[in-house]
Coordinates of C-alpha atoms in Angstrom, one line a residue:
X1 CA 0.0 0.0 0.0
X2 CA 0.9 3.4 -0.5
X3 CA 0.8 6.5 2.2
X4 CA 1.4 10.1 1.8
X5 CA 3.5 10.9 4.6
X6 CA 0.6 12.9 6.5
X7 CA -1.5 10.2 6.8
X8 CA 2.0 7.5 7.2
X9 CA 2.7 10.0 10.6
X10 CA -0.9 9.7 11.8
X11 CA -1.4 6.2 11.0
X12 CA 2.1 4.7 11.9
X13 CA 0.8 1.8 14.3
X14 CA -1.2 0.6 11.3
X15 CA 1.7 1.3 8.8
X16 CA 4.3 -0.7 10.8
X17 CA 1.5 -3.5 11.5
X18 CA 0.8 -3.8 8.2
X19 CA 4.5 -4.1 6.9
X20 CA 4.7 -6.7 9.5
X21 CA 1.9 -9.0 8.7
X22 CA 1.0 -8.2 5.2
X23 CA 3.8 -6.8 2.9
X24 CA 6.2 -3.4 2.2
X25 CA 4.7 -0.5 2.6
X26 CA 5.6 2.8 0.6
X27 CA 5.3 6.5 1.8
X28 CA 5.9 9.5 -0.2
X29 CA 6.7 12.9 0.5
X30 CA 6.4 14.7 -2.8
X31 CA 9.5 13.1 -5.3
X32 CA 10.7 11.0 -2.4
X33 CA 9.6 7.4 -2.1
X34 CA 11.0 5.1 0.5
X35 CA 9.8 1.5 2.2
X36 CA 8.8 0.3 5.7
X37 CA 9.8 -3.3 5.4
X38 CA 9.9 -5.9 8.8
X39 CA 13.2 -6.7 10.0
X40 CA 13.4 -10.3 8.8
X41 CA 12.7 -9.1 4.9
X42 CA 15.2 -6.6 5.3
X43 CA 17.9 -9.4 6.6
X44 CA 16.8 -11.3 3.6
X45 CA 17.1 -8.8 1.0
X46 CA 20.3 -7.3 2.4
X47 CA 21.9 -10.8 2.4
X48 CA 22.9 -10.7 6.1
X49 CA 25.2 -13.7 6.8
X50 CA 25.6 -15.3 10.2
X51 CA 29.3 -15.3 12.1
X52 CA 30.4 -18.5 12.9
X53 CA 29.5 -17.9 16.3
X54 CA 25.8 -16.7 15.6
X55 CA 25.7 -20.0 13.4
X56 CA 27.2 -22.1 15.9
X57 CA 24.4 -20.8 18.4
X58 CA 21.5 -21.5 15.7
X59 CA 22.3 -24.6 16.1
X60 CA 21.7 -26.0 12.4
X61 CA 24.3 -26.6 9.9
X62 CA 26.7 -29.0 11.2
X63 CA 24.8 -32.2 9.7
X64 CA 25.2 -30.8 6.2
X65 CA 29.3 -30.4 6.4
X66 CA 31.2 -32.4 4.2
X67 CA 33.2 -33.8 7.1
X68 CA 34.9 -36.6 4.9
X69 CA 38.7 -37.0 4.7
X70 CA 40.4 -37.2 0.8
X71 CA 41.3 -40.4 0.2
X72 CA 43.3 -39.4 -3.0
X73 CA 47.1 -39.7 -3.4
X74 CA 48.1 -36.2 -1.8
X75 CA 50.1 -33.7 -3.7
X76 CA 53.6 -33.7 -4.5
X77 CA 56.0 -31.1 -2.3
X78 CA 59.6 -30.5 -3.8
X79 CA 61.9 -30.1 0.0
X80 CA 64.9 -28.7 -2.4
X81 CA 63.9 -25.2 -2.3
X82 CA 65.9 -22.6 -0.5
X83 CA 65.8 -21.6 3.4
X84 CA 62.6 -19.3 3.6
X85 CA 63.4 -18.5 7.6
X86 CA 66.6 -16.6 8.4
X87 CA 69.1 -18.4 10.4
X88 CA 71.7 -18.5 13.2
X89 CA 73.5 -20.0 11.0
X90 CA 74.2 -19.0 7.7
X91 CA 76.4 -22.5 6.5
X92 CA 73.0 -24.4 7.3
X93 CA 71.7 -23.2 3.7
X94 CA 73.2 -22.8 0.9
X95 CA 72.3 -20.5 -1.9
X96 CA 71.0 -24.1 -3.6
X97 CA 69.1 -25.1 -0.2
X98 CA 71.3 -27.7 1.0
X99 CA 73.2 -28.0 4.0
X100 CA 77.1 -27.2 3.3

């Protein structure tokens, strides 16, 4: 439904019920629209995503994890490459990252 903002200010119980129960409601003010929308539409419109703790606390979610282990083969890790940490002792590695 749509209100003029004179009647939106004296009828605003009504407005906010109706948002609530029924759907948006629009004032105007002469080239200005805007919406009164409920909370929960608003959280749905915006896209409002849960923290891990907030999801955690609604308590749903955890039987649809993937909580299966990889059973492949692994992926290959080449141990020649050169010290990435400084340290104490600068013969450890060599500028071809073995030990001299």
């Amino acid at each position: 439904m749509t209100w003029n903002l004179a009647d939106a200010k004296n009828r605003l119980s009504e407005v906010v019920n109706l948002a609530l129960s029924e759907s948006p409601q629009t004032i105007t003010r002469r080239n200005d629209t805007v919406v009164v929308i409920s909370s929960a539409k608003y959280e749905e419109l915006t896209g409002k995503t849960l923290d891990f703790k907030e999801y955690l606390l609604q308590g749903g979610g955890l039987d649809e994890l993937d909580l299966t282990r990889d059973q492949g083969p692994g992926r290959d890790v080449d141990l020649r490459g050169r010290c990435s940490t400084p340290t104490s002792s600068p013969s450890w590695c060599s500028a071809t990252g073995t030990r001299r």
